Tab-separated table of C-alpha atoms in Angstrom:
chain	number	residue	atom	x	y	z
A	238	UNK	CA	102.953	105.316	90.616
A	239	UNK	CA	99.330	104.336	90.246
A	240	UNK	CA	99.581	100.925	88.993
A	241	UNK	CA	97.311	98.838	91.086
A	242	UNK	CA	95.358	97.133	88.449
A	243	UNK	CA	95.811	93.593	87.906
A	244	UNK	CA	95.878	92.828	84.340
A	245	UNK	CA	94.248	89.691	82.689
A	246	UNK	CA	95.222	89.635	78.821
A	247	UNK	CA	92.695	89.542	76.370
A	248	UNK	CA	92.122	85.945	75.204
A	249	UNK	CA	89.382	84.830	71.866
A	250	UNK	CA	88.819	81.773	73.684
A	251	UNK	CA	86.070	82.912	75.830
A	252	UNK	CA	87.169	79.908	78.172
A	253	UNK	CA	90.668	80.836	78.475
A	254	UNK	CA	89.695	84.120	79.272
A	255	UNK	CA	87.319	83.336	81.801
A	256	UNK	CA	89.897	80.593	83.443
A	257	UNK	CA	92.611	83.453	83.758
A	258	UNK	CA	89.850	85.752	85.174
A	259	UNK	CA	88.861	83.305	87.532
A	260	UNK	CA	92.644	82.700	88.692
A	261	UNK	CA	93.197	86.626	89.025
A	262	UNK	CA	90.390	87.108	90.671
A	263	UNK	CA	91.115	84.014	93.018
A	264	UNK	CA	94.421	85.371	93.798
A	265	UNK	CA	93.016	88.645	94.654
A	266	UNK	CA	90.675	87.435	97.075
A	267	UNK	CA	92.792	85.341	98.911
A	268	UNK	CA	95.881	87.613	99.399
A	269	UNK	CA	93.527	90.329	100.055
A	270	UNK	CA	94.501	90.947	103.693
A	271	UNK	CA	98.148	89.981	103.117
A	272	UNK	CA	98.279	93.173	100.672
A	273	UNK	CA	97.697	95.479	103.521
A	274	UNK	CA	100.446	97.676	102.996
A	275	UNK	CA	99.623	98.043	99.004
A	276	UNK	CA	96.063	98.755	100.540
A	277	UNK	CA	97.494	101.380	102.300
A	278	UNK	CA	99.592	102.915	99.563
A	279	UNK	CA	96.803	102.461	96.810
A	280	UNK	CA	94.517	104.719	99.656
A	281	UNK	CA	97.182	107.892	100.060
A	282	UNK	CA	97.668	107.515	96.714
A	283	UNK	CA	93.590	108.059	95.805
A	284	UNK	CA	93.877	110.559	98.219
A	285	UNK	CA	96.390	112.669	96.955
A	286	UNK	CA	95.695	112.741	93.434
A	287	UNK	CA	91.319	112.670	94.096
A	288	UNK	CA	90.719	113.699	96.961
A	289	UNK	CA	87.400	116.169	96.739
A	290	UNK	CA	89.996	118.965	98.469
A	291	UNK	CA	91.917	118.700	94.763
A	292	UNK	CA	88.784	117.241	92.334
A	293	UNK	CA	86.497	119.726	93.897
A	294	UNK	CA	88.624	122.934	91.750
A	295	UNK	CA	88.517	120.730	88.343
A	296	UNK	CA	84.816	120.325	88.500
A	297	UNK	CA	84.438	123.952	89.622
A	298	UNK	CA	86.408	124.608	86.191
A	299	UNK	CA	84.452	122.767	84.118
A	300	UNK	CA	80.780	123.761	85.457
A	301	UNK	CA	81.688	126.947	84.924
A	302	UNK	CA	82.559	126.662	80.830
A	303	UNK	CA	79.414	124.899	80.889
C-alpha cells in the first residue's frame, strides 16, 4: 500500500507535541539512507499511481467539464 507517512499524534501540550515532532523528525533524518529500499518502493509506487502518463487523462477529464 501507500502508507509512507510517519504519524506524530496530536498532543494539547504544544511541548509534547513539538518533542514527539522533533523525535520523528530526528529519526527520519538519521535513518534516511538506511531506508533505501522503502525509498525505492515509496518511488514505483508514486510512479504507478501519479505518474503524468496516468494523471495527465484525469486532468484532461476535468478541464474539459470546466
Amino acid at each position: 500500500g501507500g502508507e509512507f507517512a510517519t504519524l506524530v499524534p496530536i498532543q494539547i501540550d504544544k511541548k509534547s507535541i513539538a518533542e514527539k515532532y522533533a523525535s520523528a523528525l530526528n529519526q527520519a533524518i538519521d535513518n534516511y539512507w538506511d531506508d533505501e529500499p522503502m525509498l525505492q518502493q515509496q518511488s514505483q509506487y508514486f510512479n504507478h499511481f501519479y505518474s503524468w502518463d496516468r494523471i495527465v487523462k484525469q486532468w484532461e477529464q476535468v478541464l474539459k467539464n470546466i
